[in-house]
Coordinates of C-alpha atoms and ligand atoms in Angstrom, one line a residue:
X1 CA 0.0 0.2 -0.1
X2 CA 1.1 3.4 -1.0
X3 CA 0.1 5.9 1.9
X4 CA -2.0 8.9 0.4
X5 CA -0.4 12.6 1.0
X6 CA -1.3 15.9 -0.2
X7 CA -2.3 16.0 -3.5
X8 CA 0.0 19.0 -4.6
X9 CA 3.2 17.1 -3.4
X10 CA 4.6 16.6 -6.4
X11 CA 7.0 13.3 -4.1
X12 CA 10.2 14.6 -5.1
X13 CA 13.1 15.3 -2.4
X14 CA 13.6 19.2 -2.1
X15 CA 16.7 21.3 -2.6
X16 CA 16.2 23.7 0.6
X17 CA 18.2 26.3 -0.1
X18 CA 20.1 28.2 -2.7
X19 CA 22.5 31.3 -2.1
X20 CA 23.9 34.4 -4.2
X21 CA 26.4 37.2 -3.5
X22 CA 27.5 40.1 -5.2
X23 CA 30.6 42.4 -4.6
X24 CA 31.9 45.3 -6.4
X25 CA 28.9 46.1 -8.7
X26 CA 26.4 48.7 -8.6
X27 CA 22.9 48.2 -7.8
X28 CA 24.3 44.7 -6.0
X29 CA 20.7 44.0 -4.7
X30 CA 19.2 43.9 -7.7
X31 CA 21.2 41.8 -9.5
X32 CA 21.1 39.4 -6.3
X33 CA 17.2 39.5 -6.8
X34 CA 17.6 38.4 -10.4
X35 CA 19.9 35.9 -8.9
X36 CA 17.9 34.4 -6.8
X37 CA 14.8 34.4 -9.5
X38 CA 17.0 32.0 -11.7
X39 CA 17.6 29.6 -8.4
X40 CA 14.0 29.5 -7.3
X41 CA 14.1 25.8 -8.1
X42 CA 16.2 25.6 -4.9
X43 CA 13.7 26.6 -2.5
X44 CA 10.4 28.4 -2.8
X45 CA 9.5 29.1 0.7
X46 CA 11.2 32.4 1.5
X47 CA 13.7 34.6 0.6
X48 CA 16.2 37.8 1.7
X49 CA 18.9 39.8 0.5
X50 CA 21.6 41.8 2.6
X51 CA 22.7 45.0 1.1
X52 CA 25.8 46.9 2.4
X53 CA 26.6 50.4 1.2
X54 CA 29.8 51.0 3.0
X55 CA 28.4 52.2 6.0
X56 CA 25.2 50.9 6.7
X57 CA 23.5 47.2 6.3
X58 CA 19.8 46.7 5.0
X59 CA 18.0 43.7 4.8
X60 CA 14.9 43.1 3.6
X61 CA 13.1 39.1 3.9
X62 CA 9.8 37.5 3.1
X63 CA 8.3 34.2 2.9
X64 CA 6.7 33.5 -0.4
X65 CA 8.3 33.6 -4.3
X66 CA 11.4 35.7 -4.8
X67 CA 9.5 37.6 -7.8
X68 CA 6.6 38.5 -4.8
X69 CA 9.1 39.6 -2.1
X70 CA 11.0 42.1 -4.6
X71 CA 8.1 42.6 -6.6
X72 CA 8.4 46.5 -5.4
X73 CA 10.9 48.5 -6.6
X74 CA 11.0 50.6 -3.4
X75 CA 12.4 47.4 -1.5
X76 CA 15.1 47.2 -4.0
X77 CA 15.7 50.6 -4.0
X78 CA 16.1 50.9 0.0
X79 CA 19.0 47.6 -0.4
X80 CA 21.7 50.1 -1.2
X81 CA 25.1 49.5 -1.8
X82 CA 27.8 47.2 -4.3
X83 CA 27.6 44.1 -2.1
X84 CA 24.9 42.2 -1.1
X85 CA 23.9 38.6 -0.1
X86 CA 20.6 36.3 -1.2
X87 CA 19.2 33.3 -0.1
X88 CA 16.1 31.5 -0.9
X89 CA 15.0 28.5 0.9
X90 CA 12.7 25.8 1.0
X91 CA 11.3 24.4 5.0
X92 CA 8.9 22.2 6.1
X93 CA 5.6 23.7 7.2
X94 CA 6.3 24.0 11.0
X95 CA 10.0 25.8 10.1
X96 CA 8.2 28.6 8.0
X97 CA 8.8 31.5 10.3
X98 CA 10.3 35.1 9.4
X99 CA 12.9 34.4 11.9
X100 CA 14.5 31.4 10.3
X101 CA 14.6 33.3 6.7
X102 CA 17.9 34.1 5.5
X103 CA 20.4 35.6 5.1
X104 CA 20.6 35.9 9.1
X105 CA 22.8 39.2 10.3
X106 CA 23.9 39.5 13.6
X107 CA 26.6 42.4 15.3
X108 CA 29.8 41.2 16.1
X109 CA 33.0 42.8 17.8
X110 CA 34.1 43.2 14.0
X111 CA 30.9 44.5 13.4
X112 CA 28.1 43.3 11.4
X113 CA 27.6 39.9 9.3
X114 CA 25.1 38.7 7.2
X115 CA 25.2 34.9 6.6
X116 CA 23.5 32.9 4.0
X117 CA 23.8 28.8 3.8
X118 CA 23.2 25.7 1.3
X119 CA 23.3 22.6 3.2
X120 CA 23.1 21.0 6.7
X121 CA 25.3 20.4 9.7
X122 CA 25.5 17.1 11.2
X123 CA 26.6 17.8 14.2
X124 CA 24.5 21.0 14.6
X125 CA 22.0 19.3 17.7
X126 CA 25.2 18.7 19.3
X127 CA 26.5 22.1 19.1
X128 CA 23.3 23.7 19.6
X129 CA 23.3 21.8 23.3
X130 CA 26.7 22.7 24.0
X131 CA 26.5 26.7 23.0
X132 CA 22.5 26.9 24.9
X133 CA 24.5 25.4 28.1
X134 CA 27.3 28.0 27.8
X135 CA 24.7 30.7 27.7
X136 CA 24.1 31.1 23.7
X137 CA 20.5 32.9 23.0
X138 CA 19.2 31.5 19.8
X139 CA 16.9 33.5 17.8
X140 CA 15.8 30.7 15.2
X141 CA 16.0 26.8 15.0
X142 CA 18.1 27.1 11.6
X143 CA 21.6 25.3 11.9
X144 CA 22.9 28.3 10.0
X145 CA 23.0 30.4 13.4
X146 CA 25.4 28.1 15.0
X147 CA 28.1 29.6 13.0
X148 CA 27.0 33.0 14.3
X149 CA 27.5 31.8 17.8
X150 CA 30.4 29.9 17.0
X151 CA 32.2 33.3 15.6
X152 CA 31.0 35.3 18.3
X153 CA 32.9 33.2 20.6
X154 CA 35.8 32.9 18.3
X155 CA 39.3 35.0 18.7
X156 CA 41.2 37.3 16.5
X157 CA 40.2 39.0 13.4
X158 CA 37.0 37.9 11.2
X159 CA 38.7 35.5 9.3
X160 CA 40.4 34.0 11.9
X161 CA 36.9 33.8 14.1
X162 CA 35.4 32.4 10.6
X163 CA 38.0 29.6 9.8
X164 CA 37.5 28.5 13.8
X165 CA 33.9 28.2 13.1
X166 CA 34.4 26.0 10.0
X167 CA 36.7 23.8 12.0
X168 CA 33.7 23.1 14.6
X169 CA 31.2 22.4 12.1
X170 CA 30.7 19.2 10.3
X171 CA 28.4 18.5 7.4
X172 CA 27.7 19.9 4.0
X173 CA 27.4 23.7 3.2
X174 CA 27.7 26.1 1.0
X175 CA 28.5 29.5 2.9
X176 CA 28.2 33.0 1.9
X177 CA 29.6 35.8 4.3
X178 CA 29.2 39.6 4.0
X179 CA 30.8 41.8 6.1
X180 CA 32.4 45.4 5.9
X181 CA 35.7 43.8 5.0
X182 CA 34.0 41.9 2.0
X183 CA 32.1 38.6 0.8
X184 CA 33.4 35.6 2.3
X185 CA 32.5 32.1 0.3
X186 CA 33.1 28.7 1.6
X187 CA 32.0 25.2 0.3
X188 CA 32.5 22.1 2.4
X189 CA 35.4 19.9 2.8
X190 CA 33.8 17.4 0.6
X191 CA 32.2 19.7 -1.6
X192 CA 28.6 17.8 -1.3
X193 CA 26.8 21.1 -2.2
X194 CA 27.7 23.6 -4.9
X195 CA 29.3 26.9 -4.9
X196 CA 30.4 28.9 -8.2
X197 CA 32.4 32.1 -8.8
X198 CA 31.3 34.6 -11.3
X199 CA 32.3 37.7 -12.5
X200 CA 30.3 41.1 -14.3
X201 CA 32.1 44.5 -15.0
X202 CA 35.1 44.0 -12.8
X203 CA 32.8 43.0 -10.0
X204 CA 32.5 39.4 -8.5
X205 CA 29.8 36.7 -7.7
X206 CA 29.3 33.7 -5.9
X207 CA 26.2 31.5 -6.6
X208 CA 25.2 28.2 -6.0
X209 CA 24.6 27.3 -10.0
X210 CA 25.4 28.9 -13.3
X211 CA 22.3 29.6 -14.4
X212 CA 22.1 32.6 -11.9
X213 CA 25.3 34.3 -13.6
X214 CA 23.2 34.0 -17.0
X215 CA 20.2 35.7 -16.3
X216 CA 22.0 39.3 -15.0
X217 CA 24.8 38.5 -18.1
X218 CA 27.7 37.4 -15.7
X219 CA 30.7 35.3 -16.7
X220 CA 31.2 32.1 -15.4
X221 CA 34.7 31.7 -13.9
X222 CA 35.0 28.6 -12.0
X223 CA 33.5 26.1 -9.1
X224 CA 34.5 27.1 -5.9
X225 CA 36.6 23.9 -4.8
X226 CA 35.7 21.4 -1.9
X227 CA 37.4 23.1 1.3
X228 CA 38.1 26.1 -0.2
X229 CA 37.1 29.8 1.2
X230 CA 37.5 32.8 -0.9
X231 CA 37.8 36.0 0.1
X232 CA 36.3 38.8 -2.4
X233 CA 37.3 42.6 -1.4
X234 CA 38.1 45.4 -2.9
X235 CA 42.0 44.1 -3.8
X236 CA 40.2 41.5 -5.4
X237 CA 39.8 37.5 -4.8
X238 CA 42.1 35.4 -2.7
X239 CA 41.6 31.6 -2.2
X240 CA 42.5 29.9 1.3
X241 CA 42.0 26.2 1.7
X242 CA 40.2 25.4 5.1
X243 CA 40.7 21.5 4.9
X244 CA 43.1 19.3 3.3
X245 CA 42.1 18.4 -0.1
X246 CA 40.1 15.2 0.5
X247 CA 38.3 13.6 -2.1
X248 CA 35.4 15.2 -3.4
X249 CA 32.2 13.8 -3.0
X250 CA 29.4 16.3 -5.0
X251 CA 25.8 15.4 -4.4
X252 CA 25.4 13.3 -7.5
X253 CA 21.3 14.1 -7.2
X254 CA 22.3 17.4 -8.7
X255 CA 22.9 15.7 -11.7
X256 CA 19.3 13.9 -11.6
X257 CA 17.4 16.8 -10.3
X258 CA 18.1 19.4 -8.2
X259 CA 20.0 21.4 -10.5
X260 CA 18.8 23.3 -13.4
X261 CA 19.3 21.7 -17.0
X262 CA 20.8 24.7 -18.5
X263 CA 23.5 25.3 -15.6
X264 CA 27.0 23.8 -15.6
X265 CA 28.0 22.1 -12.2
X266 CA 31.6 20.3 -11.6
X267 CA 32.3 20.9 -15.2
X268 CA 29.4 19.1 -16.3
X269 CA 26.4 20.6 -18.4
X270 CA 23.4 19.6 -16.3
X271 CA 21.5 18.5 -19.3
X272 CA 23.9 16.8 -20.9
X273 CA 24.3 14.8 -18.3
X274 CA 20.6 14.0 -17.8
X275 CA 20.3 12.7 -21.5
X276 CA 23.3 10.6 -20.9
X277 CA 21.6 8.8 -17.8
X278 CA 18.5 8.4 -20.0
X279 CA 20.9 6.9 -22.8
X280 CA 22.6 4.8 -20.2
X281 CA 19.1 3.6 -18.6
X282 CA 17.9 2.8 -22.3
X283 CA 21.2 0.7 -22.8
X284 CA 20.5 -1.1 -19.3
X285 CA 16.8 -1.8 -19.5
X286 CA 15.2 -2.0 -23.3
X287 CA 12.1 -2.7 -23.8
X288 CA 9.9 -2.8 -26.9
X289 CA 7.4 0.1 -26.9
X290 CA 5.7 2.7 -29.1
X291 CA 7.0 5.9 -27.4
X292 CA 9.0 7.8 -24.5
X293 CA 7.1 9.8 -22.4
X294 CA 8.8 12.3 -20.3
X295 CA 7.2 12.9 -16.8
X296 CA 7.2 16.8 -16.9
X297 CA 9.7 18.6 -16.4
X298 CA 12.3 17.2 -14.9
X299 CA 11.7 13.8 -16.7
X300 CA 12.6 15.6 -20.0
X301 CA 15.7 15.6 -20.6
X302 CA 16.3 11.9 -19.6
X303 CA 13.4 10.9 -21.9
X304 CA 15.3 12.4 -24.4
X305 CA 18.1 10.7 -23.9
X306 CA 16.3 7.4 -23.5
X307 CA 14.2 7.8 -26.9
X308 CA 17.9 8.9 -28.8
X309 CA 19.4 5.8 -27.8
X310 CA 16.8 3.3 -28.3
X311 CA 15.3 5.0 -31.2
X312 CA 11.8 4.8 -30.0
X313 CA 9.9 7.8 -30.9
X314 CA 9.9 11.0 -28.0
X315 CA 6.3 12.0 -27.5
X316 CA 4.4 15.1 -24.8
X317 CA 2.2 12.4 -24.0
X318 CA 1.8 14.3 -20.6
X319 CA 1.4 18.2 -20.2
X320 CA 2.2 19.9 -17.4
X321 CA 0.0 22.7 -15.7
X322 CA 3.0 25.6 -14.6
X323 CA 0.3 27.4 -13.0
X324 CA -1.1 25.3 -10.0
X325 CA -0.2 28.2 -7.5
X326 CA -1.0 29.0 -3.9
X327 CA -4.8 29.5 -4.8
X328 CA -5.0 25.7 -3.8
X329 CA -2.7 25.5 -0.8
X330 CA -5.9 24.6 1.2
X331 CA -7.5 22.5 -0.8
X332 CA -11.0 21.5 -0.4
X333 CA -12.3 17.9 -0.5
X334 CA -13.4 18.7 -4.2
X335 CA -10.2 19.8 -5.6
X336 CA -8.4 17.6 -3.5
X337 CA -10.0 14.6 -5.1
X338 CA -8.6 16.1 -8.5
X339 CA -5.1 15.0 -7.1
X340 CA -2.2 15.3 -9.7
X341 CA -4.8 16.0 -12.7
X342 CA -4.3 19.6 -11.3
X343 CA -0.6 19.5 -12.3
X344 CA -0.7 17.1 -15.4
X345 CA -2.9 15.9 -17.9
X346 CA -2.5 12.6 -20.1
X347 CA -2.4 13.7 -23.8
X348 CA -4.9 10.9 -24.8
X349 CA -5.0 11.3 -28.6
X350 CA -1.2 10.5 -28.5
X351 CA -1.7 7.9 -26.4
X352 CA -4.4 5.7 -26.8
X353 CA -3.5 2.1 -28.0
X354 CA 0.2 2.9 -27.6
X355 CA 2.8 1.0 -25.6
X356 CA 4.3 3.6 -23.3
X357 CA 7.8 4.2 -21.4
X358 CA 7.2 7.1 -18.8
X359 CA 10.6 8.3 -17.7
X360 CA 10.8 10.3 -14.3
X361 CA 13.9 11.0 -12.1
X362 CA 12.5 9.3 -9.3
X363 CA 10.1 7.8 -7.1
X364 CA 10.4 8.9 -3.7
X365 CA 6.9 7.5 -1.9
X366 CA 5.5 6.7 -5.4
X367 CA 2.0 8.7 -4.4
X368 CA 2.5 10.7 -7.6
X369 CA 4.0 8.2 -9.9
X370 CA 0.7 5.7 -9.2
X371 CA -1.6 8.7 -9.7
X372 CA 0.4 9.5 -12.8
X373 CA 0.4 5.6 -14.3
X374 CA -3.4 5.5 -13.4
X375 CA -3.9 9.0 -15.6
X376 CA -2.2 7.2 -18.7
X377 CA -3.9 3.7 -18.5
X378 CA -7.3 5.9 -18.1
X379 CA -6.3 7.6 -21.2
X380 CA -5.8 4.2 -23.0
X381 CA -2.1 3.1 -23.3
X382 CA -1.9 -0.6 -24.3
X383 CA 1.2 -0.8 -22.0
X384 CA 2.7 1.5 -19.6
X385 CA 6.0 0.6 -18.9
X386 CA 8.3 3.1 -16.2
X387 CA 12.3 3.9 -16.5
X388 CA 13.4 5.9 -13.3
X389 CA 16.9 8.0 -14.2
X390 CA 18.4 7.4 -10.7
X391 CA 18.5 4.2 -8.8
X392 CA 16.3 3.5 -6.1
X393 CA 16.3 6.2 -3.1
X394 CA 16.2 3.9 -0.2
X395 CA 17.6 6.3 2.6
X396 CA 17.2 9.9 3.8
X397 CA 19.4 12.7 2.6
X398 CA 20.9 14.6 5.7
X399 CA 23.2 16.9 4.0
X400 CA 20.8 19.7 3.1
X401 CA 17.7 17.7 1.0
X402 CA 14.2 17.4 2.3
X403 CA 13.6 13.7 2.6
X404 CA 10.8 12.2 4.2
X405 CA 12.0 9.9 7.0
X406 CA 13.1 6.1 5.6
X407 CA 10.2 4.3 6.3
X408 CA 8.3 6.7 3.8
X409 CA 10.7 5.7 1.1
X410 CA 8.8 3.4 -1.1
X411 CA 12.3 1.6 -2.0
X412 CA 13.3 1.4 1.7
X413 CA 10.3 -1.2 2.2
X414 CA 9.7 -2.7 -1.5
X415 CA 11.8 -4.4 -3.5
X416 CA 11.6 -3.4 -7.2
X417 CA 8.6 -5.8 -8.0
X418 CA 7.0 -4.5 -5.2
X419 CA 7.2 -1.1 -6.3
X420 CA 6.3 -2.1 -9.8
X421 CA 3.0 -3.8 -8.5
X422 CA 2.4 -0.3 -6.3
X423 CA 2.2 2.0 -8.7
X424 CA 0.8 -0.2 -11.0
X425 CA 3.0 -0.7 -14.3
X426 CA 3.7 -3.5 -16.5
X427 CA 7.4 -3.0 -16.1
X428 CA 9.6 -1.1 -14.2
X429 CA 13.5 -0.4 -14.3
X430 CA 15.9 2.0 -12.5
X431 CA 19.4 2.6 -13.4
X432 CA 21.9 1.3 -11.9
X433 CA 24.6 3.2 -9.7
X434 CA 27.2 2.1 -11.9
X435 CA 25.6 2.9 -14.7
X436 CA 24.6 6.4 -12.9
X437 CA 28.5 7.0 -12.5
X438 CA 29.0 6.0 -15.8
X439 CA 26.7 8.5 -17.4
X440 CA 28.0 11.3 -15.4
X441 CA 31.6 10.8 -14.4
X442 CA 32.6 8.2 -17.4
X443 CA 33.4 5.2 -15.1
X444 CA 31.7 2.9 -12.8
X445 CA 31.2 3.7 -9.1
X446 CA 34.5 2.9 -7.1
X447 CA 33.3 0.9 -4.1
X448 CA 36.5 1.9 -2.2
X449 CA 37.0 5.5 -3.3
X450 CA 33.5 7.3 -5.1
X451 CA 33.4 10.1 -6.6
X452 CA 30.0 11.5 -5.8
X453 CA 27.9 11.3 -2.6
X454 CA 25.1 8.4 -3.6
X455 CA 24.4 7.8 0.3
X456 CA 20.4 8.2 -0.8
X457 CA 20.9 5.4 -3.0
X458 CA 23.8 3.2 -1.7
X459 CA 23.2 4.1 2.2
X460 CA 26.8 5.1 2.2
X461 CA 27.4 8.1 4.0
X462 CA 30.5 10.6 3.5
X463 CA 29.9 12.6 6.6
X464 CA 29.4 10.7 9.9
X465 CA 26.1 11.6 11.1
X466 CA 26.7 12.8 14.7
X467 CA 23.4 13.9 15.4
X468 CA 21.7 11.2 14.1
X469 CA 24.2 8.9 16.5
X470 CA 22.9 10.4 19.4
X471 CA 20.1 9.3 21.5
X472 CA 18.8 12.5 23.3
X473 CA 15.9 14.1 22.3
X474 CA 16.9 17.4 20.7
X475 CA 15.9 20.5 23.1
X476 CA 12.4 21.6 22.8
X477 CA 13.0 25.0 21.5
X478 CA 9.8 27.4 21.3
X479 CA 9.1 29.2 18.5
X480 CA 6.4 32.1 18.2
X481 CA 4.1 31.8 15.8
X482 CA 5.5 34.1 13.2
X483 CA 3.4 32.6 10.1
X484 CA 2.9 35.5 7.9
Ligands
LIG1 FE1 22.6 14.4 -2.7 FE2 21.9 12.0 -2.0 FE3 23.8 12.7 -1.2 FE4 21.6 14.1 -0.1 S1 22.2 12.0 0.1 S2 23.9 15.0 -0.6 S3 20.6 14.0 -2.0 S4 23.5 12.4 -3.2

């Protein structure tokens, strides 16, 4: 049995955040707002910008989409200065309070600092308990605030304190900090989360993905290396190492689903990687059929690759409505009954009487897959095969991606035949982990030294999950109701 859930939940893992920073460019905040707009796919529930004009910091944060929060040109006008940092986030409903919206800002001995963070600290709970025990007062429930307390407790100049804090935290993170001294960008020692450097008119940018540079016409310079700390100020860009070079373990799911297909991350076009994953999937699990149909939008590039490799025609057999929005956030029973149809509709004229291969990027709980298969069958498909461009998602992510607890992941409780029956397809195949590695990296997964984080498939977590290992309950933080 597949559990029922909110019909508006599209049953994907969700990347939790995006970061964008600008230094040395007029209208920095306007550029950050545009960059965040391009990164909206990484978090749709809240966003914020903090700008610095050489004397003062200016901040604006809100709940909702970037285009709504910064729609008023007066808001951007107030965010004066040639340096700014921004953040957009996804969160679970209980955490959706304004005080959690980043960039966080605090005053330190060295002056003000705004911080924006993508990722997750794996020792956050332990650090927070220790800090609270020693008198720290937390304003939010984000692990990002831990950096502030560690930096406040540190010794020496701003950069020394930042490095001391980085030596204390563990986890996956891309960070951008804005101080009166400049912009600081850091990527975690294994480079699990992405961070990139760009350039425009003599100014510098840091962003989660290169599509954020494209929207403002900036030039992509390079990926920030795993364990690299970059300082950008009036003297230019300086690079520091915060950890000995370990082997990179970039999140392989960025290639499957999280990153935008027009981005280039870690030297690879995401679109090309997705097509190659689809081609590899076709080589591994061919089946006779009349057409290949993507589950839009995320299944499109892999379905193109599958169709090209197999020689089976590619057709848009499912059409997606892009305008399902907040109107339906609290659906009535009548609307709830419509479920997946609010977002997807079968293109019956193409499908009726045909043997179809549906290509999707993942199955998380299976709720959406089951409904889509039903919809395609109701449209008259003769056979429905499903091909998935990731290995079975059988483990939760603790590195900055929102995943259901393990027991709710269909692949954690069912084998492939069980999943096939649960979602009601004639055949089901996932790409193998080796096949995925071949598609994105040119070599099979090396068991002893994998090049990527693939923990949600393999259970091989490259960063110790210290908070998970401790049996204690987390401290009960009483958050005020700030929902707005
Ligand atoms: Fe990415 Fe999965 Fe690793 Fe999380 S566990 S960082 S989603 S590969």
